[in-house]
Amino acid sequence: MDSNAIKSEPSLVKVESEDLEEFSPFNPILNDYYKNVFNRVSHTTAEKLHSQRVDYLKGVINEYNYLIDDENLEGLKLITAFSIMKDLLAQGWRMRKGKNDEILLAPPKLLRGDSKQYLRQQLENERNAQFKIESIKKFIVKMEKSKKYKGKTVSVFNLIGNEEFLKDAVCEIKSNVEYKDKFELAKTYVKPYIQLVDDSTCSHTGYKLRDIWRYFRYTWSIPYKSTPGRNLFYLIRDGAQENHPVMGIAALGNSVLQLSHRDNYIGWNTESLKETLRKRTKTETYEEMIKGQLGLKRKVERVIELESDEEHKERVQKESKRIAPLLIKFLDDAIGDINLDGLLSEQEVKNISEETISKLKAVAEDLKNKQLNNKRSSSDNIVWTQESRSPLYTKKRATELAKLLDAKFRITKTLETEGDEYLALKKLLSADKGKSINVAMQANRKKKIGSNLMEIIVCGAIPPYNQLLSGKLVSILICSPKVIKDYNQKYSTQVSEIASRMKGEKVVRDSRLAFLGTTSLYHMGSSQYNRIKVPVSDGKYLEYKKLGETEGYGSVFFTQETTKSISKMVQIIDGGRKINNVFGEGTSPRLRLLRSGLSTLGISSEKYLNHHTRRIVYGIQLASNTSEFLKGETDNLDYLFPMDGNEEIYTEELIDYWRKRWFLRRVENVDILERLSSFEKKSVALSNYF
């Protein structure tokens, strides 16, 4: 990700010859008085130039700021509607009046190849808004101010690479003819290492490691927000220079629960199961080969290789006998992880009936609106049985148990009726689009996602090392044996809070890291992850695999002011807070809050939360049998690098590969000296933004 945001006006929006089908009414639900105010202001906004609209709405919001009052819900709804409109226009949304003078909005119409610059512009408003927050400004000033440490004067700028040192290194490397000498010099002049960010202090500058990471994270073009749940933060530093400057930063965070491209790749859905049951050993059919370009002799050979009908039937039957009991096991394990107290007896769970399932659904429905103002329990004084009985977790237990028992009831009944695993699975897959099977597979997926998967949420270079392709280095090192070891050690004994509340007792999950995922910020120019395929051994690779492209939904483009206004509005309507950022309420609390707020105003969240930018989904398998492990077919993990105490050595091998594959080629093939000469440390200073 680039550290500098583009500061130009959203000039990419093409307003000529607009397609009216792209426009939708922006018509918030307000009482008559405030509806008239909204119409008057929004019509005036539509008549202004695009470049004037956002500032005009800011002035209106300030003028009507007195309406933000607990006693004036309708006034608050008006301000919230204006704030949402302002944020959309700041993102480049188009605006016009319809035939009946209604206000119409449409997503940005991008010129070809401009999506990257447009996305930067979208992120700029929220990112720069951070630097107006007094606490953040104080932090930046503190980091940039010189101080004394161990007899020397330092500031955060001492953690930015010395371009003169790097230029000398480049010159000396280029002056040598022998590749071996170049490589040895590269090892001397650039000595990367990855450092886990914890509560300790940097021995070279006296700054907290967390503060160093935080400062450089603010240089990103995407706004910085805290990441609850499991996470690991890293600095990649250069031991060849004084103070060990920062080459790049990285972070791992919780994986999203549902991501279709990833789930398809791993085999966590019914479509992958259907494919397993119908595919033959060879992908070509006889007809496909006849149409192809293979020679006649080779065509005959491939026909012989094709699986016969009998072989196919035998293999499918074998697969079915393996899969069916595995689905039941997933369900039984998940059911066993739920506290039955206050819901069902052991006998009712053993002898599942439709009445039992209906009973659970009724309990969940009754508790649906009794979970306002949930409080986060003190981590030092948690009684899991009490937590399990809270309205929030009683509802969650009832809901989950009803779903699991219903799936088990249908699967076991179908298996008994058909008397054949293949026929039973085939019938289940056709009924309700495989809903029962999907519930069983989700039970396994939820457990794995919470413990064995992580998302790369930050990954990139810090200038001037970006000129030396240190972004590639960071991408490799975040998958290194050192990181796997750190994760496995940190979470191997950590109590899973949600699972413990569901079970009513302490639960520690198997926390061996098996898979990393990430999504590129930009659809175009995502070269940081492309072509990373590091050979390990025996034909195995550490590789970023492109799994697909997604155009999803996000909350990052809405300002904190808008979010606060929505939160206040929803809280008044609900009579309390339903979204409290506590474990168990659900994922993506900010996104759920925005959906709720838009819905309250009668505004389509499907239209206005779509960020309209495609992104590339990547996956990285950390073991040779990652898929089998994640699908629950084995409990063993065959890591690409053995976890045998030599993780630091294996990680150094990855660094050497980066030196050979990218660093030395960069030094030889690019005008690197000119690029380094044009770099100034002050260009990275965050104080430039205020």
XYZ file of C-alpha atoms in Angstrom:
690
model
C 0.000 0.000 0.000
C 1.244 3.502 -0.791
C 2.084 5.736 2.123
C 0.925 8.982 0.540
C -2.697 9.668 -0.285
C -3.663 11.497 -3.466
C -4.909 14.975 -2.628
C -6.722 15.937 -5.798
C -10.455 16.462 -6.131
C -12.447 13.418 -7.374
C -11.899 14.401 -10.994
C -12.233 10.855 -12.260
C -16.011 10.973 -12.239
C -17.392 11.167 -15.751
C -20.698 13.050 -15.622
C -21.390 13.321 -19.357
C -24.044 11.083 -20.902
C -25.050 9.599 -17.552
C -26.955 6.342 -17.583
C -30.164 7.007 -15.662
C -30.474 3.300 -14.802
C -27.469 3.688 -12.507
C -29.248 6.314 -10.378
C -31.356 5.422 -7.351
C -33.546 7.603 -5.134
C -31.925 8.893 -1.949
C -35.132 9.414 -0.026
C -34.730 9.142 3.765
C -37.795 8.581 5.945
C -38.426 11.862 7.815
C -41.468 13.658 9.203
C -43.069 16.349 7.035
C -41.221 19.281 8.573
C -37.729 17.816 8.264
C -38.582 16.290 4.897
C -39.132 19.815 3.571
C -35.790 20.894 5.020
C -34.097 17.877 3.444
C -35.646 18.559 0.032
C -34.660 22.230 0.097
C -31.045 21.548 1.100
C -30.557 18.531 -1.187
C -31.969 20.400 -4.205
C -29.577 23.281 -3.553
C -26.741 20.742 -3.249
C -27.642 19.142 -6.599
C -27.541 22.531 -8.352
C -23.993 23.215 -7.207
C -20.800 22.111 -8.923
C -19.525 18.722 -7.827
C -16.489 20.352 -6.209
C -18.727 22.590 -4.057
C -21.229 20.048 -2.790
C -19.264 18.500 0.090
C -18.274 21.863 1.605
C -21.843 23.116 1.279
C -23.194 20.102 3.175
C -20.523 20.504 5.861
C -21.800 24.045 6.404
C -25.404 22.829 6.580
C -24.515 20.157 9.134
C -22.757 22.744 11.292
C -25.771 25.076 10.994
C -28.189 22.368 12.134
C -25.812 20.852 14.675
C -28.140 21.895 17.509
C -30.570 19.196 16.350
C -28.272 16.436 17.684
C -30.293 15.914 20.827
C -31.649 12.842 22.612
C -35.071 14.510 22.680
C -35.207 15.233 18.929
C -35.016 11.952 17.032
C -36.386 13.401 13.776
C -33.826 16.205 13.799
C -31.063 13.681 14.443
C -32.300 11.602 11.493
C -32.065 14.703 9.269
C -28.462 15.401 10.298
C -27.600 11.722 9.811
C -29.067 11.739 6.295
C -27.050 14.849 5.390
C -23.885 13.281 6.822
C -24.351 10.074 4.809
C -24.981 12.103 1.641
C -21.862 14.202 2.304
C -19.680 11.091 2.663
C -21.063 9.565 -0.526
C -20.422 12.760 -2.503
C -16.894 12.905 -1.055
C -16.368 9.398 -2.490
C -17.281 10.683 -5.954
C -20.923 9.620 -6.119
C -22.960 11.444 -8.759
C -26.070 13.460 -7.928
C -29.019 14.793 -9.894
C -32.715 15.598 -9.591
C -35.278 13.176 -10.995
C -38.462 13.892 -12.955
C -40.447 14.488 -9.766
C -37.688 16.563 -8.170
C -36.552 13.573 -6.112
C -32.842 13.335 -5.362
C -31.004 10.593 -7.260
C -27.512 9.262 -6.542
C -25.291 6.931 -8.550
C -21.899 5.359 -7.862
C -18.816 6.888 -9.465
C -18.387 6.274 -13.176
C -14.701 5.549 -13.579
C -12.645 5.967 -16.677
C -10.776 2.821 -17.646
C -7.704 2.136 -15.506
C -8.529 4.799 -12.917
C -9.809 2.529 -10.109
C -6.578 2.692 -8.129
C -6.437 6.475 -8.011
C -10.161 6.656 -7.302
C -9.846 4.310 -4.319
C -7.028 6.428 -2.923
C -9.261 9.455 -3.166
C -12.088 7.599 -1.420
C -9.827 6.759 1.501
C -8.285 10.209 1.791
C -11.077 11.977 3.663
C -11.309 9.470 6.501
C -7.556 8.984 6.671
C -6.805 12.683 6.965
C -9.620 13.135 9.468
C -7.519 11.079 11.894
C -4.912 13.813 12.039
C -7.465 16.303 13.371
C -7.990 14.206 16.494
C -6.060 15.833 19.308
C -4.743 12.609 20.859
C -3.352 11.449 17.501
C -1.741 14.848 16.844
C -0.055 14.717 20.266
C 1.223 11.209 19.541
C 2.705 12.278 16.193
C 4.352 15.371 17.682
C 5.842 13.265 20.488
C 7.301 10.747 18.033
C 8.774 13.416 15.740
C 10.212 15.549 18.540
C 13.909 14.944 19.286
C 14.818 13.377 22.610
C 17.898 12.069 24.362
C 18.422 8.309 24.582
C 21.620 6.619 25.771
C 23.617 9.767 25.160
C 22.394 10.424 21.620
C 19.639 12.558 20.123
C 16.916 10.553 18.402
C 13.443 10.911 16.945
C 11.210 8.674 14.844
C 13.126 9.942 11.784
C 16.118 7.910 12.984
C 13.989 4.849 12.198
C 13.753 5.808 8.525
C 16.429 4.334 6.277
C 19.494 6.411 5.336
C 19.324 6.940 1.570
C 23.027 7.825 1.354
C 23.988 4.532 2.992
C 21.756 2.665 0.554
C 23.180 4.557 -2.440
C 26.721 3.593 -1.392
C 25.577 -0.007 -1.053
C 24.028 0.004 -4.522
C 27.171 1.511 -6.078
C 29.463 -1.078 -4.501
C 27.194 -3.982 -5.452
C 26.926 -2.787 -9.053
C 30.697 -2.351 -9.317
C 31.349 -6.053 -8.743
C 31.296 -8.426 -11.686
C 30.894 -11.758 -9.924
C 27.359 -12.627 -8.831
C 28.705 -14.359 -5.724
C 30.408 -11.144 -4.624
C 27.258 -9.152 -5.274
C 25.248 -11.520 -3.116
C 27.756 -11.373 -0.240
C 27.741 -7.574 -0.386
C 23.940 -7.604 -0.361
C 24.065 -9.644 2.852
C 26.427 -7.057 4.329
C 24.587 -3.905 3.317
C 20.980 -5.005 3.881
C 20.296 -7.221 6.908
C 16.531 -7.623 7.275
C 14.946 -9.275 10.270
C 11.370 -9.551 11.477
C 10.519 -8.329 14.976
C 7.349 -9.190 16.869
C 5.722 -6.085 18.316
C 5.008 -6.517 22.007
C 5.142 -4.322 25.110
C 8.930 -4.011 25.002
C 11.043 -0.999 24.074
C 13.326 -0.524 21.080
C 16.904 -0.861 22.332
C 18.175 1.615 19.705
C 15.755 4.527 20.182
C 13.887 3.951 23.444
C 10.495 4.059 21.749
C 7.860 1.458 22.514
C 7.677 -1.043 19.662
C 3.919 -0.507 19.538
C 4.428 3.234 19.095
C 6.916 2.678 16.256
C 4.484 0.368 14.474
C 1.607 2.748 15.066
C 3.469 5.764 13.676
C 4.381 4.032 10.435
C 0.893 2.552 10.141
C -0.518 6.087 10.030
C 1.500 6.692 6.860
C -0.726 4.206 5.016
C -3.353 5.535 2.630
C -6.050 3.459 4.329
C -7.304 4.753 7.726
C -5.965 3.077 10.856
C -8.542 1.313 13.008
C -8.037 -1.017 15.937
C -8.403 -4.754 15.335
C -10.150 -6.675 18.134
C -9.573 -10.388 18.576
C -6.446 -12.317 17.710
C -3.666 -10.297 16.124
C 0.092 -10.122 15.674
C 2.024 -6.998 14.660
C 5.489 -6.963 13.104
C 8.290 -4.581 12.199
C 10.735 -5.585 9.479
C 14.014 -3.840 10.282
C 17.458 -3.433 8.737
C 20.261 -4.516 11.046
C 22.899 -3.126 8.663
C 22.208 0.513 9.564
C 22.450 2.458 12.792
C 19.228 2.336 14.847
C 17.961 -0.550 12.679
C 15.519 1.482 10.542
C 12.123 0.101 9.580
C 11.927 -1.519 6.146
C 8.275 -2.406 6.399
C 5.401 -3.301 8.707
C 2.915 -6.158 8.773
C 0.036 -7.456 10.845
C -2.197 -10.487 11.112
C -5.815 -10.256 12.224
C -8.917 -12.421 12.448
C -10.186 -13.906 9.208
C -13.656 -13.029 7.971
C -16.192 -15.792 8.512
C -17.425 -15.941 4.937
C -15.334 -15.357 1.847
C -16.575 -17.363 -1.110
C -13.327 -17.522 -3.101
C -11.361 -18.725 -0.082
C -14.031 -21.199 0.974
C -14.251 -22.608 -2.558
C -10.485 -23.038 -2.643
C -10.306 -24.851 0.689
C -13.410 -26.949 -0.011
C -15.700 -25.537 2.653
C -18.956 -25.571 0.711
C -21.463 -27.844 -0.915
C -20.237 -27.036 -4.415
C -16.834 -28.531 -3.646
C -18.559 -31.600 -2.219
C -20.653 -31.969 -5.383
C -17.491 -31.751 -7.458
C -15.815 -34.436 -5.333
C -18.719 -36.813 -5.874
C -19.016 -36.318 -9.618
C -15.488 -35.722 -10.893
C -13.525 -38.424 -12.624
C -9.831 -39.100 -12.243
C -9.062 -37.262 -15.495
C -10.780 -34.013 -16.366
C -11.067 -34.592 -20.136
C -13.981 -36.486 -21.591
C -13.692 -38.399 -24.864
C -15.678 -35.705 -26.732
C -13.428 -32.926 -25.379
C -10.323 -34.769 -26.556
C -11.719 -35.356 -30.040
C -12.264 -31.606 -30.370
C -8.788 -30.853 -29.028
C -5.424 -30.645 -30.718
C -3.895 -33.859 -29.365
C -2.431 -36.249 -31.864
C -4.372 -39.449 -32.586
C -1.920 -41.668 -30.711
C -2.078 -39.418 -27.628
C -5.883 -39.272 -27.836
C -6.072 -43.062 -27.669
C -3.693 -43.080 -24.699
C -5.802 -40.495 -22.850
C -8.991 -42.490 -23.476
C -7.335 -45.496 -21.873
C -6.384 -43.279 -18.888
C -9.944 -42.133 -18.312
C -11.688 -43.635 -15.345
C -14.199 -46.323 -16.281
C -17.796 -46.194 -15.108
C -17.181 -49.002 -12.629
C -14.064 -47.307 -11.277
C -15.932 -44.031 -10.997
C -18.809 -45.645 -9.132
C -16.441 -47.449 -6.779
C -14.490 -44.264 -6.023
C -17.644 -42.195 -5.442
C -19.020 -44.827 -3.085
C -15.744 -44.815 -1.178
C -15.745 -41.013 -0.951
C -19.356 -41.019 0.227
C -18.596 -43.529 2.989
C -15.788 -41.230 4.144
C -17.740 -37.959 3.928
C -21.055 -38.950 5.535
C -19.678 -39.884 8.988
C -17.385 -36.844 8.837
C -20.435 -34.571 8.523
C -22.053 -36.231 11.537
C -18.812 -35.827 13.485
C -18.693 -32.090 12.723
C -22.250 -31.727 14.027
C -21.664 -33.845 17.141
C -18.502 -31.905 18.011
C -20.320 -28.594 17.626
C -23.320 -29.777 19.658
C -20.965 -30.995 22.386
C -19.486 -27.493 22.580
C -22.815 -25.926 23.599
C -24.016 -25.677 27.182
C -27.482 -27.258 27.395
C -28.324 -25.567 30.700
C -31.745 -23.935 30.553
C -32.411 -25.198 27.026
C -32.620 -28.969 26.667
C -31.932 -32.225 28.457
C -29.331 -34.736 27.309
C -32.166 -37.044 26.340
C -33.770 -34.428 24.088
C -30.447 -33.929 22.316
C -30.000 -37.670 21.912
C -33.506 -38.215 20.553
C -33.936 -35.245 18.217
C -37.469 -34.284 17.248
C -39.051 -31.412 15.353
C -40.757 -30.332 18.600
C -37.368 -29.975 20.284
C -36.075 -27.814 17.450
C -39.210 -25.632 17.548
C -38.742 -25.206 21.291
C -35.229 -23.846 20.784
C -36.339 -21.457 18.050
C -39.032 -20.073 20.347
C -36.451 -19.411 23.084
C -34.192 -17.583 20.613
C -37.066 -15.466 19.276
C -38.163 -14.502 22.789
C -34.644 -13.283 23.636
C -34.101 -11.497 20.329
C -34.822 -8.020 21.695
C -33.498 -8.547 25.216
C -29.824 -7.931 24.564
C -29.463 -4.156 24.861
C -26.409 -2.474 26.359
C -24.322 -5.638 26.603
C -21.267 -5.136 28.775
C -17.813 -6.591 28.276
C -16.894 -8.732 31.271
C -13.672 -8.136 33.140
C -11.153 -10.642 31.796
C -9.843 -11.155 35.333
C -13.135 -12.237 36.791
C -15.049 -14.263 34.224
C -17.391 -17.040 35.366
C -18.112 -18.933 32.166
C -21.312 -20.577 33.416
C -22.771 -17.159 34.249
C -21.655 -15.725 30.911
C -23.313 -18.645 29.161
C -26.653 -17.869 30.848
C -26.724 -14.196 29.823
C -29.567 -13.201 27.448
C -27.088 -12.693 24.608
C -25.469 -16.118 24.929
C -28.651 -17.959 25.827
C -30.069 -16.684 22.546
C -26.891 -17.643 20.694
C -26.879 -21.114 22.260
C -30.529 -21.699 21.391
C -30.108 -20.447 17.829
C -26.982 -22.486 17.136
C -28.277 -25.631 18.805
C -31.531 -25.482 16.817
C -29.594 -25.207 13.582
C -27.198 -28.050 14.417
C -29.870 -30.441 15.673
C -32.061 -29.745 12.661
C -29.155 -30.548 10.312
C -28.269 -33.746 12.168
C -31.925 -34.801 12.235
C -32.249 -34.423 8.455
C -28.902 -36.023 7.582
C -29.334 -39.091 9.823
C -32.939 -39.560 8.696
C -31.906 -39.433 5.019
C -29.034 -41.870 5.606
C -31.423 -44.320 7.276
C -34.051 -43.943 4.544
C -31.680 -44.357 1.601
C -29.444 -47.004 3.164
C -26.615 -45.827 0.888
C -24.248 -42.946 1.663
C -23.896 -41.791 -1.946
C -27.646 -41.717 -2.615
C -28.238 -39.994 0.729
C -25.674 -37.274 0.031
C -27.025 -36.804 -3.486
C -30.541 -36.355 -2.111
C -29.404 -33.969 0.613
C -27.455 -31.868 -1.876
C -30.551 -31.449 -4.042
C -32.892 -30.701 -1.124
C -32.837 -27.051 0.039
C -29.606 -26.595 -1.926
C -27.750 -28.790 0.549
C -28.669 -26.663 3.575
C -28.169 -29.446 6.144
C -24.811 -30.469 4.703
C -23.770 -26.822 4.605
C -24.573 -26.449 8.324
C -22.319 -29.420 9.094
C -19.494 -28.016 6.981
C -19.937 -24.588 8.601
C -19.579 -26.167 12.034
C -16.105 -27.332 11.080
C -15.311 -24.087 9.245
C -16.189 -21.868 12.230
C -13.823 -23.787 14.490
C -10.979 -23.633 11.977
C -11.449 -19.974 11.044
C -11.287 -18.875 14.653
C -8.098 -20.798 15.377
C -6.145 -21.959 12.329
C -6.583 -19.099 9.851
C -5.436 -15.500 9.951
C -5.744 -12.564 7.598
C -2.827 -10.383 6.512
C -4.373 -7.001 7.345
C -1.231 -4.857 6.982
C 1.682 -5.610 4.698
C 3.978 -3.151 3.005
C 7.230 -1.240 2.669
C 8.402 1.977 4.317
C 10.335 4.490 2.181
C 13.047 4.494 0.997
C 13.084 0.684 1.155
C 10.057 0.521 -1.123
C 12.477 1.358 -3.950
C 14.362 -1.840 -3.119
C 11.204 -3.997 -3.290
C 11.034 -4.522 0.445
C 7.262 -4.920 -0.016
C 8.024 -8.348 -1.481
C 10.222 -9.088 1.530
C 7.468 -8.170 3.979
C 4.999 -10.345 2.045
C 7.357 -13.314 2.347
C 8.326 -12.812 5.987
C 4.744 -12.576 7.240
C 4.394 -16.218 6.066
C 7.702 -17.304 7.622
C 8.292 -20.099 10.160
C 9.132 -17.366 12.702
C 5.595 -15.960 12.425
C 4.022 -19.434 12.582
C 6.011 -20.162 15.734
C 5.000 -16.818 17.306
C 1.335 -17.473 16.589
C 1.358 -21.081 17.774
C 3.101 -20.122 21.016
C 0.930 -17.086 21.750
C -2.424 -18.785 21.217
C -1.747 -22.409 22.152
C -2.951 -21.752 25.704
C -5.298 -18.838 25.106
C -8.891 -19.295 26.164
C -11.419 -18.856 23.369
C -13.889 -16.369 24.863
C -16.852 -16.991 22.584
C -16.449 -20.783 22.653
C -16.103 -20.713 26.458
C -19.278 -18.661 26.836
C -21.135 -21.039 24.516
C -19.960 -24.104 26.420
C -20.146 -22.586 29.895
C -16.602 -23.640 30.685
C -13.063 -22.778 29.659
C -12.247 -23.795 26.076
C -8.783 -23.741 24.510
C -8.805 -24.338 20.754
C -6.170 -26.078 18.664
C -4.284 -22.985 17.473
C -1.816 -24.143 14.844
C -1.630 -21.632 12.028
C -2.317 -23.366 8.714
C -3.501 -20.738 6.238
C -3.159 -17.024 5.586
C -5.464 -14.975 3.435
C -5.354 -11.419 2.219
C -7.158 -9.083 -0.135
C -5.346 -6.518 -2.228
C -6.275 -2.913 -1.594
C -6.263 -2.211 -5.315
C -7.471 -4.355 -8.187
C -4.812 -2.958 -10.482
C -1.157 -2.752 -9.536
C -1.204 -5.385 -6.789
C 2.350 -6.344 -7.691
C 3.337 -6.813 -4.054
C 1.788 -10.292 -3.948
C 2.176 -11.282 -7.593
C 4.765 -13.885 -8.527
C 5.657 -14.731 -4.936
C 6.396 -18.429 -5.213
C 9.299 -19.415 -2.980
C 10.655 -22.952 -3.511
C 10.888 -24.895 -0.275
C 11.747 -28.550 -0.965
C 10.533 -31.592 -2.869
C 8.594 -29.506 -5.359
C 6.784 -27.576 -2.623
C 6.348 -23.800 -2.667
C 5.395 -21.007 -0.325
C 3.064 -19.217 -2.689
C 0.489 -16.446 -2.872
C -2.272 -17.970 -4.952
C -4.860 -15.755 -6.582
C -8.222 -17.196 -5.559
C -10.505 -14.729 -7.323
C -11.758 -11.178 -7.351
C -14.370 -9.617 -5.163
C -16.423 -6.443 -5.132
C -17.594 -6.214 -1.574
C -19.014 -3.966 1.078
C -17.180 -1.778 3.532
C -17.528 0.880 6.200
C -14.143 2.548 5.895
C -15.372 5.339 3.603
C -17.836 6.738 6.135
C -16.439 9.302 8.569
C -16.397 8.916 12.322
C -18.883 11.793 12.587
C -21.367 9.892 10.409
C -20.865 6.698 12.391
C -21.415 8.508 15.692
C -24.587 10.136 14.382
C -25.952 6.773 13.185
C -25.043 5.115 16.490
C -26.887 7.766 18.499
C -29.952 7.550 16.238
C -30.160 3.734 16.380
C -29.603 3.716 20.136
C -32.539 6.080 20.725
C -34.828 3.996 18.489
C -33.839 0.679 20.108
C -33.968 2.052 23.637
C -30.356 1.014 24.173
C -27.275 -0.278 22.376
C -27.643 -3.524 20.442
C -24.159 -3.217 18.953
C -21.668 -2.868 21.790
C -18.460 -4.324 20.293
C -18.495 -7.237 22.724
C -17.719 -10.871 21.962
C -20.681 -12.774 20.639
C -22.790 -9.999 19.149
C -21.444 -10.669 15.671
C -18.652 -9.790 13.294
C -17.954 -6.357 11.731
C -19.787 -4.223 14.333
C -19.190 -0.964 12.433
C -20.577 -2.416 9.208
C -23.602 -3.838 11.055
C -24.184 -0.451 12.675
C -24.144 1.312 9.307
C -26.525 -1.271 7.816
C -28.900 -0.756 10.732
C -28.724 3.038 10.422
C -29.341 3.087 6.683
C -32.235 0.675 7.093
C -33.750 2.911 9.787
C -33.690 5.823 7.333
C -35.160 3.684 4.557
C -31.927 3.857 2.555
C -30.603 0.758 0.779
C -27.422 -0.523 2.437
C -26.866 -2.833 -0.554
C -26.439 0.212 -2.786
C -24.634 2.618 -0.515
C -22.237 0.339 1.363
C -20.827 -1.236 -1.800
C -17.331 0.207 -2.271
C -17.499 -0.408 -6.064
C -13.875 -1.436 -6.349
C -12.775 -4.939 -7.210
C -10.067 -6.527 -5.114
C -7.948 -9.616 -5.564
C -8.275 -12.423 -2.994
C -5.100 -14.371 -2.211
C -4.479 -17.486 -0.148
C -1.253 -18.933 1.266
C -1.036 -22.541 2.418
C 1.518 -22.954 5.197
C 1.501 -26.766 5.083
C 1.499 -29.329 2.306
C -1.799 -30.740 3.631
C -3.472 -27.458 4.609
C -6.730 -28.208 2.763
C -7.081 -31.694 4.255
C -6.463 -30.285 7.743
C -8.921 -27.423 7.350
C -11.587 -29.769 5.943
C -11.284 -31.890 9.077
C -9.903 -34.915 7.251
C -6.722 -35.068 9.358
C -5.436 -33.662 12.636
C -1.828 -33.570 11.463
C -0.142 -30.545 9.878
C 2.801 -31.113 7.574
C 4.349 -27.632 7.581
C 6.364 -26.529 4.553
C 9.172 -25.700 6.960
C 9.492 -28.120 9.895
C 8.750 -26.563 13.273
C 11.811 -28.128 14.845
C 13.468 -25.255 16.669
C 15.285 -23.937 13.586
C 12.615 -21.429 12.597
C 15.080 -18.504 12.641
C 17.398 -20.340 10.223
C 14.559 -21.163 7.823
C 13.375 -17.556 7.984
C 16.874 -16.372 7.069
C 16.708 -18.655 4.028
C 13.588 -16.788 2.926
C 15.456 -13.497 3.287
C 18.289 -14.857 1.130
C 15.767 -15.842 -1.516
C 14.427 -12.279 -1.524
C 17.947 -10.905 -1.931
C 18.587 -13.107 -4.949
C 15.161 -12.978 -6.578
C 14.252 -9.325 -6.100
C 16.837 -7.139 -4.373
C 19.817 -7.831 -6.674
C 17.673 -7.651 -9.806
C 16.269 -4.335 -8.634
C 19.750 -2.948 -8.053
C 20.886 -3.944 -11.534
C 17.826 -3.192 -13.629
C 16.286 0.032 -12.309
C 17.470 3.634 -11.980
C 17.701 3.023 -8.260
C 20.334 5.696 -7.565
C 18.136 8.426 -9.025
C 15.163 7.212 -7.029
C 17.108 7.143 -3.765
C 18.588 10.575 -4.468
C 15.115 12.101 -4.750
C 14.023 10.753 -1.349
C 13.812 12.997 1.712
C 13.020 11.723 5.197
C 10.736 14.670 5.912
C 8.426 13.477 3.119
C 7.324 10.660 5.439
C 6.556 13.034 8.340
C 2.936 12.769 9.464
C 3.027 16.342 10.762
C 2.842 17.370 7.112
C -0.877 16.650 7.360
C -1.635 19.238 10.029
